[in-house]
Coordinates of C-alpha atoms in Angstrom, one line a residue:
Chain I
K1 CA 89.9 96.7 110.3
N2 CA 89.8 99.6 108.0
E3 CA 91.6 102.6 109.3
V4 CA 89.0 105.1 108.2
E5 CA 85.2 103.8 107.9
Q6 CA 82.7 106.0 106.4
S7 CA 78.8 105.7 106.3
P8 CA 76.9 105.3 104.6
Q9 CA 77.7 103.5 101.6
N10 CA 74.8 104.5 99.5
L11 CA 72.8 107.5 100.3
T12 CA 69.4 108.3 97.6
A13 CA 67.9 111.7 98.6
Q14 CA 65.3 114.1 97.4
E15 CA 65.8 117.3 95.9
G16 CA 66.5 120.0 98.3
E17 CA 67.2 117.6 101.5
F18 CA 70.0 118.0 103.8
I19 CA 72.9 115.1 103.5
T20 CA 75.0 114.3 106.0
I21 CA 78.3 112.0 105.4
N22 CA 80.3 110.5 108.0
C23 CA 84.1 109.8 108.2
S24 CA 85.7 107.9 111.6
Y25 CA 89.3 107.2 111.7
S26 CA 91.6 105.5 114.0
V27 CA 94.8 107.0 113.1
G28 CA 96.5 110.4 113.9
I29 CA 96.3 112.7 111.4
S30 CA 97.8 116.0 110.3
A31 CA 94.7 116.3 107.5
L32 CA 91.8 115.1 106.0
H33 CA 90.2 115.5 103.2
W34 CA 86.5 115.4 101.3
L35 CA 87.1 114.3 97.7
Q36 CA 84.3 114.2 95.1
Q37 CA 84.1 112.5 91.7
H38 CA 81.4 112.7 89.3
P39 CA 80.1 109.6 87.5
G40 CA 83.3 109.4 84.5
G41 CA 84.4 112.4 85.9
G42 CA 87.8 113.0 87.6
I43 CA 88.7 114.0 91.9
V44 CA 88.0 117.1 93.1
S45 CA 89.2 117.5 96.9
L46 CA 86.2 119.7 98.4
F47 CA 88.1 120.5 101.6
M48 CA 90.9 119.8 103.2
L49 CA 90.5 119.9 107.1
S50 CA 92.8 119.8 110.1
S51 CA 90.2 121.3 112.6
G52 CA 87.0 123.1 113.1
K53 CA 85.2 123.9 110.2
K54 CA 84.9 124.6 106.4
K55 CA 82.2 126.1 104.3
H56 CA 82.1 126.4 100.6
G57 CA 78.8 127.3 98.9
R58 CA 76.1 124.7 100.4
L59 CA 78.9 122.1 101.8
I60 CA 80.3 122.1 105.0
A61 CA 82.7 120.1 106.3
T62 CA 83.5 119.9 109.9
I63 CA 86.3 117.6 111.8
N64 CA 86.9 116.3 115.6
I65 CA 90.2 116.0 116.4
Q66 CA 89.4 114.5 120.0
E67 CA 86.7 112.3 118.7
K68 CA 88.8 111.4 115.2
H69 CA 85.5 112.1 113.4
S70 CA 84.5 114.0 110.4
S71 CA 81.1 114.7 108.6
L72 CA 80.4 116.6 105.3
H73 CA 76.8 118.4 104.7
I74 CA 75.3 119.6 101.7
T75 CA 72.4 121.9 102.4
A76 CA 69.7 122.1 99.7
S77 CA 71.2 119.3 97.9
H78 CA 70.6 119.0 94.0
P79 CA 70.8 116.6 91.4
R80 CA 74.5 117.6 90.3
D81 CA 75.4 116.8 93.6
S82 CA 75.2 113.2 92.7
A83 CA 78.4 111.8 92.9
V84 CA 81.1 109.7 95.0
Y85 CA 82.4 111.0 98.1
T86 CA 85.3 110.0 99.9
C87 CA 86.8 110.9 102.8
A88 CA 90.6 110.5 103.1
V89 CA 93.4 111.0 105.9
I90 CA 96.9 111.8 105.8
S91 CA 99.0 110.0 108.6
N92 CA 102.3 108.4 108.1
Q93 CA 100.5 107.6 104.8
F94 CA 97.0 108.2 103.1
Y95 CA 94.5 106.1 104.3
F96 CA 91.0 106.0 101.9
G97 CA 87.3 105.7 103.1
T98 CA 85.8 103.3 100.6
G99 CA 83.5 106.2 99.5
T100 CA 79.7 107.0 99.8
S101 CA 77.8 107.3 96.3
L102 CA 75.3 109.7 96.5
T103 CA 72.3 110.0 94.1
V104 CA 69.5 113.2 94.6
I105 CA 66.6 112.7 92.5
P106 CA 64.7 115.8 91.1
Chain B
G1 CA 94.1 127.0 91.3
A2 CA 96.7 124.5 91.1
V3 CA 96.5 122.0 88.2
V4 CA 97.5 118.6 87.7
S5 CA 97.6 117.0 84.1
Q6 CA 97.9 113.4 83.6
H7 CA 99.0 112.1 79.7
P8 CA 97.7 110.1 78.5
S9 CA 93.8 110.2 79.1
R10 CA 93.2 106.9 77.5
V11 CA 95.3 104.2 76.1
I12 CA 95.4 100.7 74.8
C13 CA 97.4 98.5 74.1
K14 CA 98.5 94.8 73.7
S15 CA 99.2 92.3 76.3
G16 CA 102.8 91.8 77.0
T17 CA 104.2 96.0 76.0
S18 CA 104.8 98.3 78.4
V19 CA 102.9 102.0 78.9
K20 CA 104.1 105.1 80.7
I21 CA 101.5 107.7 82.0
E22 CA 102.7 111.2 83.0
C23 CA 101.7 113.3 85.9
R24 CA 102.4 116.4 85.6
S25 CA 101.7 119.6 88.1
L26 CA 101.4 122.9 85.9
D27 CA 101.8 125.6 88.2
F28 CA 103.8 124.3 92.0
Q29 CA 106.5 122.1 92.3
A30 CA 105.0 119.1 93.8
T31 CA 107.9 117.2 96.2
T32 CA 105.2 114.4 96.7
M33 CA 103.1 112.6 94.2
F34 CA 100.8 109.7 94.5
W35 CA 99.7 107.2 92.2
Y36 CA 96.1 105.3 92.6
R37 CA 94.1 102.9 90.8
Q38 CA 90.4 102.9 90.7
F39 CA 88.4 99.7 89.9
P40 CA 84.9 100.1 88.8
K41 CA 82.7 101.6 91.3
K42 CA 85.3 101.4 94.1
S43 CA 86.9 104.0 96.0
L44 CA 90.6 104.9 95.4
M45 CA 93.5 102.7 96.1
L46 CA 96.5 103.9 96.7
M47 CA 99.2 102.1 95.0
A48 CA 102.4 104.2 95.9
T49 CA 103.7 107.9 97.0
S50 CA 106.8 109.2 95.3
N51 CA 109.3 111.5 96.3
E52 CA 111.2 113.7 94.1
G53 CA 114.7 112.7 93.9
S54 CA 114.8 109.0 95.6
K55 CA 112.8 106.2 95.1
A56 CA 108.8 105.4 95.4
T57 CA 107.3 104.0 98.4
Y58 CA 104.8 101.3 97.3
E59 CA 101.6 100.1 99.4
Q60 CA 101.2 96.6 100.4
G61 CA 100.8 94.2 97.6
V62 CA 101.5 96.2 94.6
E63 CA 104.2 94.9 92.7
K64 CA 107.4 97.4 92.0
D65 CA 109.1 96.0 89.0
K66 CA 105.0 96.0 87.7
F67 CA 104.7 99.5 88.3
L68 CA 107.7 101.5 87.9
I69 CA 107.8 105.2 89.2
N70 CA 109.7 107.7 88.5
H71 CA 109.6 111.5 90.0
A72 CA 112.7 112.6 88.0
S73 CA 111.6 116.4 89.0
L74 CA 109.4 118.9 90.8
T75 CA 106.8 118.9 88.6
L76 CA 106.9 115.3 86.9
S77 CA 106.0 112.0 87.9
T78 CA 105.7 108.6 85.5
L79 CA 104.0 105.4 86.4
T80 CA 104.9 103.0 83.8
V81 CA 102.8 99.5 83.6
T82 CA 105.4 96.9 81.9
S83 CA 104.8 93.9 80.7
A84 CA 100.9 94.6 80.9
H85 CA 98.3 92.3 81.3
P86 CA 94.7 92.4 80.4
E87 CA 94.3 92.4 84.5
D88 CA 96.1 95.7 84.6
S89 CA 93.4 97.3 83.0
S90 CA 92.4 100.0 85.3
F91 CA 91.8 103.7 85.7
Y92 CA 95.2 105.2 86.9
I93 CA 95.3 108.7 88.9
C94 CA 97.8 111.0 90.0
S95 CA 97.7 113.6 92.9
A96 CA 100.4 116.0 93.8
R97 CA 100.7 117.9 97.1
D98 CA 101.7 121.5 96.8
P99 CA 103.5 121.9 100.1
L100 CA 103.0 125.6 99.8
A101 CA 99.4 125.6 100.4
G102 CA 98.6 124.4 103.9
S103 CA 100.9 122.5 106.8
A104 CA 99.7 119.2 105.4
G105 CA 99.6 120.4 101.6
E106 CA 96.6 121.0 99.7
L107 CA 96.3 117.8 97.3
F108 CA 95.4 118.3 93.8
F109 CA 94.0 115.5 91.3
G110 CA 95.2 114.7 87.9
E111 CA 91.9 114.0 85.5
G112 CA 93.2 110.2 85.7
S113 CA 94.2 107.9 82.2
R114 CA 92.1 104.8 81.1
L115 CA 94.0 102.0 80.3
T116 CA 93.0 98.9 78.3
V117 CA 95.3 96.2 78.0
L118 CA 93.8 93.6 75.0

Protein backbone atom coordinates (compact mmCIF):
# COMPACT_ATOMS: atom_id res chain seq x y z
CA LYS A 1 0.00 0.00 0.00
CA ASN A 2 1.34 3.41 -0.98
CA GLU A 3 1.44 6.09 1.65
CA VAL A 4 0.50 8.67 -1.01
CA GLU A 5 -2.14 8.04 -3.65
CA GLN A 6 -2.54 10.44 -6.54
CA SER A 7 -5.24 10.62 -9.18
CA PRO A 8 -5.66 10.67 -12.05
CA GLN A 9 -2.43 9.19 -13.44
CA ASN A 10 -3.01 10.72 -16.83
CA LEU A 11 -5.16 13.64 -17.79
CA THR A 12 -5.87 15.27 -21.12
CA ALA A 13 -7.76 18.54 -21.18
CA GLN A 14 -8.80 21.16 -23.70
CA GLU A 15 -7.28 24.58 -23.34
CA GLY A 16 -9.35 26.67 -20.97
CA GLU A 17 -10.68 23.79 -18.90
CA PHE A 18 -10.58 23.71 -15.12
CA ILE A 19 -8.32 20.92 -13.92
CA THR A 20 -8.16 19.14 -10.59
CA ILE A 21 -5.50 16.70 -9.44
CA ASN A 22 -6.04 14.86 -6.18
CA CYS A 23 -3.65 13.55 -3.56
CA SER A 24 -4.56 11.41 -0.55
CA TYR A 25 -2.10 10.26 2.07
CA SER A 26 -2.18 7.93 5.02
CA VAL A 27 0.60 9.24 7.25
CA GLY A 28 0.79 12.18 9.60
CA ILE A 29 2.53 15.04 7.86
CA SER A 30 4.17 18.33 8.65
CA ALA A 31 3.80 19.63 5.09
CA LEU A 32 2.81 18.68 1.57
CA HIS A 33 4.45 19.82 -1.64
CA TRP A 34 3.04 20.02 -5.12
CA LEU A 35 5.80 19.59 -7.67
CA GLN A 36 5.79 20.36 -11.39
CA GLN A 37 8.10 18.90 -13.99
CA HIS A 38 7.89 19.88 -17.64
CA PRO A 39 9.06 17.34 -20.23
CA GLY A 40 12.84 17.30 -20.19
CA GLY A 41 12.83 20.00 -17.55
CA GLY A 42 13.71 20.41 -13.92
CA ILE A 43 11.44 20.10 -10.93
CA VAL A 44 9.80 23.07 -9.34
CA SER A 45 8.00 23.10 -6.03
CA LEU A 46 4.77 24.94 -6.80
CA PHE A 47 3.37 25.00 -3.30
CA MET A 48 4.22 23.91 0.19
CA LEU A 49 1.11 23.51 2.32
CA SER A 50 0.54 22.64 5.91
CA SER A 51 -3.04 23.88 6.12
CA GLY A 52 -5.72 25.72 4.19
CA LYS A 53 -5.25 27.03 0.71
CA LYS A 54 -2.65 28.78 -1.39
CA LYS A 55 -3.01 30.53 -4.73
CA HIS A 56 -0.41 31.51 -7.27
CA GLY A 57 -1.68 32.86 -10.54
CA ARG A 58 -3.95 30.25 -12.08
CA LEU A 59 -2.86 27.58 -9.66
CA ILE A 60 -4.65 26.85 -6.41
CA ALA A 61 -3.69 24.22 -3.86
CA THR A 62 -5.81 23.13 -0.95
CA ILE A 63 -5.25 20.74 1.88
CA ASN A 64 -7.59 19.15 4.40
CA ILE A 65 -5.51 17.81 7.26
CA GLN A 66 -8.40 15.96 8.90
CA GLU A 67 -9.28 14.14 5.69
CA LYS A 68 -5.61 13.74 4.68
CA HIS A 69 -6.33 15.05 1.24
CA SER A 70 -4.96 17.76 -1.01
CA SER A 71 -5.99 19.05 -4.40
CA LEU A 72 -4.20 21.05 -7.04
CA HIS A 73 -6.44 23.11 -9.30
CA ILE A 74 -5.52 24.82 -12.53
CA THR A 75 -7.96 27.40 -13.82
CA ALA A 76 -8.13 28.38 -17.50
CA SER A 77 -5.62 25.69 -18.43
CA HIS A 78 -3.06 26.37 -21.12
CA PRO A 79 -0.82 24.09 -23.20
CA ARG A 80 2.19 25.34 -21.22
CA ASP A 81 0.63 23.74 -18.16
CA SER A 82 1.37 20.35 -19.73
CA ALA A 83 3.70 18.66 -17.27
CA VAL A 84 3.88 15.96 -14.63
CA TYR A 85 2.49 17.06 -11.29
CA THR A 86 3.50 15.16 -8.19
CA CYS A 87 2.49 15.53 -4.59
CA ALA A 88 5.04 14.82 -1.91
CA VAL A 89 4.40 14.69 1.80
CA ILE A 90 6.84 15.27 4.61
CA SER A 91 6.29 12.92 7.52
CA ASN A 92 9.22 11.35 9.31
CA GLN A 93 10.47 11.00 5.76
CA PHE A 94 9.43 11.98 2.25
CA TYR A 95 6.69 10.09 0.47
CA PHE A 96 5.89 10.75 -3.18
CA GLY A 97 2.80 10.23 -5.24
CA THR A 98 3.16 8.50 -8.59
CA GLY A 99 2.56 11.72 -10.49
CA THR A 100 -0.13 12.94 -12.84
CA SER A 101 0.82 13.50 -16.45
CA LEU A 102 -1.22 16.44 -17.72
CA THR A 103 -1.57 17.29 -21.40
CA VAL A 104 -3.46 20.43 -22.35
CA ILE A 105 -4.53 20.51 -25.97
CA PRO A 106 -4.87 23.83 -27.78
CA GLY B 1 14.47 32.88 -4.86
CA ALA B 2 16.66 30.19 -3.48
CA VAL B 3 18.68 28.20 -5.96
CA VAL B 4 20.08 24.71 -5.89
CA SER B 5 22.72 23.91 -8.43
CA GLN B 6 23.71 20.45 -9.61
CA HIS B 7 26.85 19.53 -11.48
CA PRO B 8 27.44 17.99 -13.89
CA SER B 9 24.17 18.15 -15.78
CA ARG B 10 25.26 15.32 -18.03
CA VAL B 11 27.94 12.70 -17.59
CA ILE B 12 28.91 9.67 -19.62
CA CYS B 13 31.26 7.14 -18.11
CA LYS B 14 32.59 3.67 -18.71
CA SER B 15 31.32 0.71 -16.77
CA GLY B 16 33.34 0.15 -13.62
CA THR B 17 34.29 3.75 -13.06
CA SER B 18 32.97 6.06 -10.33
CA VAL B 19 31.08 9.26 -10.91
CA LYS B 20 30.56 12.14 -8.49
CA ILE B 21 27.58 14.48 -8.68
CA GLU B 22 27.53 17.70 -6.69
CA CYS B 23 24.55 19.50 -5.24
CA ARG B 24 25.00 23.03 -3.94
CA SER B 25 22.63 25.40 -2.25
CA LEU B 26 23.72 28.77 -3.60
CA ASP B 27 22.11 31.28 -1.28
CA PHE B 28 21.03 29.40 1.81
CA GLN B 29 22.45 26.88 4.21
CA ALA B 30 20.86 23.49 3.84
CA THR B 31 21.14 21.21 6.83
CA THR B 32 19.22 18.58 4.92
CA MET B 33 19.54 17.59 1.28
CA PHE B 34 17.78 14.80 -0.56
CA TRP B 35 18.89 12.63 -3.45
CA TYR B 36 16.42 11.13 -5.90
CA ARG B 37 16.52 8.93 -8.92
CA GLN B 38 14.04 9.24 -11.72
CA PHE B 39 13.39 6.60 -14.33
CA PRO B 40 11.83 7.56 -17.68
CA LYS B 41 8.19 8.54 -17.34
CA LYS B 42 8.22 7.69 -13.66
CA SER B 43 7.92 9.74 -10.53
CA LEU B 44 10.80 10.56 -8.27
CA MET B 45 12.28 7.85 -6.12
CA LEU B 46 13.89 9.09 -2.93
CA MET B 47 17.27 7.44 -2.52
CA ALA B 48 18.61 9.02 0.64
CA THR B 49 18.44 11.91 3.02
CA SER B 50 21.71 13.70 3.58
CA ASN B 51 22.30 15.52 6.85
CA GLU B 52 25.22 17.89 7.26
CA GLY B 53 27.91 16.44 9.45
CA SER B 54 26.35 13.01 9.84
CA LYS B 55 25.76 9.85 7.89
CA ALA B 56 23.10 9.79 5.22
CA THR B 57 19.87 7.90 5.77
CA TYR B 58 19.22 5.54 2.88
CA GLU B 59 15.85 4.32 1.69
CA GLN B 60 15.13 0.64 1.64
CA GLY B 61 16.68 -1.08 -1.33
CA VAL B 62 19.32 1.58 -1.97
CA GLU B 63 22.86 0.27 -1.63
CA LYS B 64 24.92 2.44 0.69
CA ASP B 65 28.21 1.23 -0.71
CA LYS B 66 27.05 1.81 -4.25
CA PHE B 67 25.73 5.30 -3.78
CA LEU B 68 28.04 7.19 -1.46
CA ILE B 69 26.65 10.42 -0.07
CA ASN B 70 28.70 13.06 1.65
CA HIS B 71 27.32 16.26 3.13
CA ALA B 72 30.48 17.90 4.35
CA SER B 73 29.22 21.46 4.49
CA LEU B 74 25.96 23.34 4.79
CA THR B 75 25.98 24.16 1.10
CA LEU B 76 27.32 21.02 -0.54
CA SER B 77 26.27 17.41 -0.77
CA THR B 78 27.80 14.90 -3.16
CA LEU B 79 26.54 11.63 -4.56
CA THR B 80 29.17 9.21 -5.83
CA VAL B 81 28.03 6.29 -7.94
CA THR B 82 30.75 3.73 -7.40
CA SER B 83 31.71 1.05 -9.90
CA ALA B 84 28.97 2.23 -12.21
CA HIS B 85 27.08 -0.23 -14.37
CA PRO B 86 24.74 0.42 -17.31
CA GLU B 87 21.73 -0.18 -15.04
CA ASP B 88 22.84 2.83 -12.98
CA SER B 89 22.11 5.04 -15.96
CA SER B 90 19.41 7.39 -14.82
CA PHE B 91 18.44 10.95 -13.99
CA TYR B 92 19.67 11.89 -10.52
CA ILE B 93 18.16 14.89 -8.78
CA CYS B 94 18.90 16.58 -5.52
CA SER B 95 16.85 18.92 -3.41
CA ALA B 96 17.70 21.04 -0.43
CA ARG B 97 15.56 22.28 2.38
CA ASP B 98 15.83 25.90 3.42
CA PRO B 99 15.23 25.67 7.17
CA LEU B 100 14.43 29.35 7.41
CA ALA B 101 11.58 29.15 4.90
CA GLY B 102 8.56 28.01 6.90
CA SER B 103 8.13 25.50 9.69
CA ALA B 104 8.78 22.49 7.51
CA GLY B 105 11.38 24.21 5.36
CA GLU B 106 10.85 25.16 1.74
CA LEU B 107 12.20 22.66 -0.73
CA PHE B 108 14.26 23.59 -3.78
CA PHE B 109 15.35 21.21 -6.52
CA GLY B 110 18.50 20.98 -8.55
CA GLU B 111 18.36 20.76 -12.31
CA GLY B 112 19.22 17.09 -12.30
CA SER B 113 22.17 15.09 -13.62
CA ARG B 114 21.80 12.64 -16.48
CA LEU B 115 24.17 9.71 -16.00
CA THR B 116 24.86 7.34 -18.87
CA VAL B 117 27.05 4.35 -18.19
CA LEU B 118 28.45 2.66 -21.28
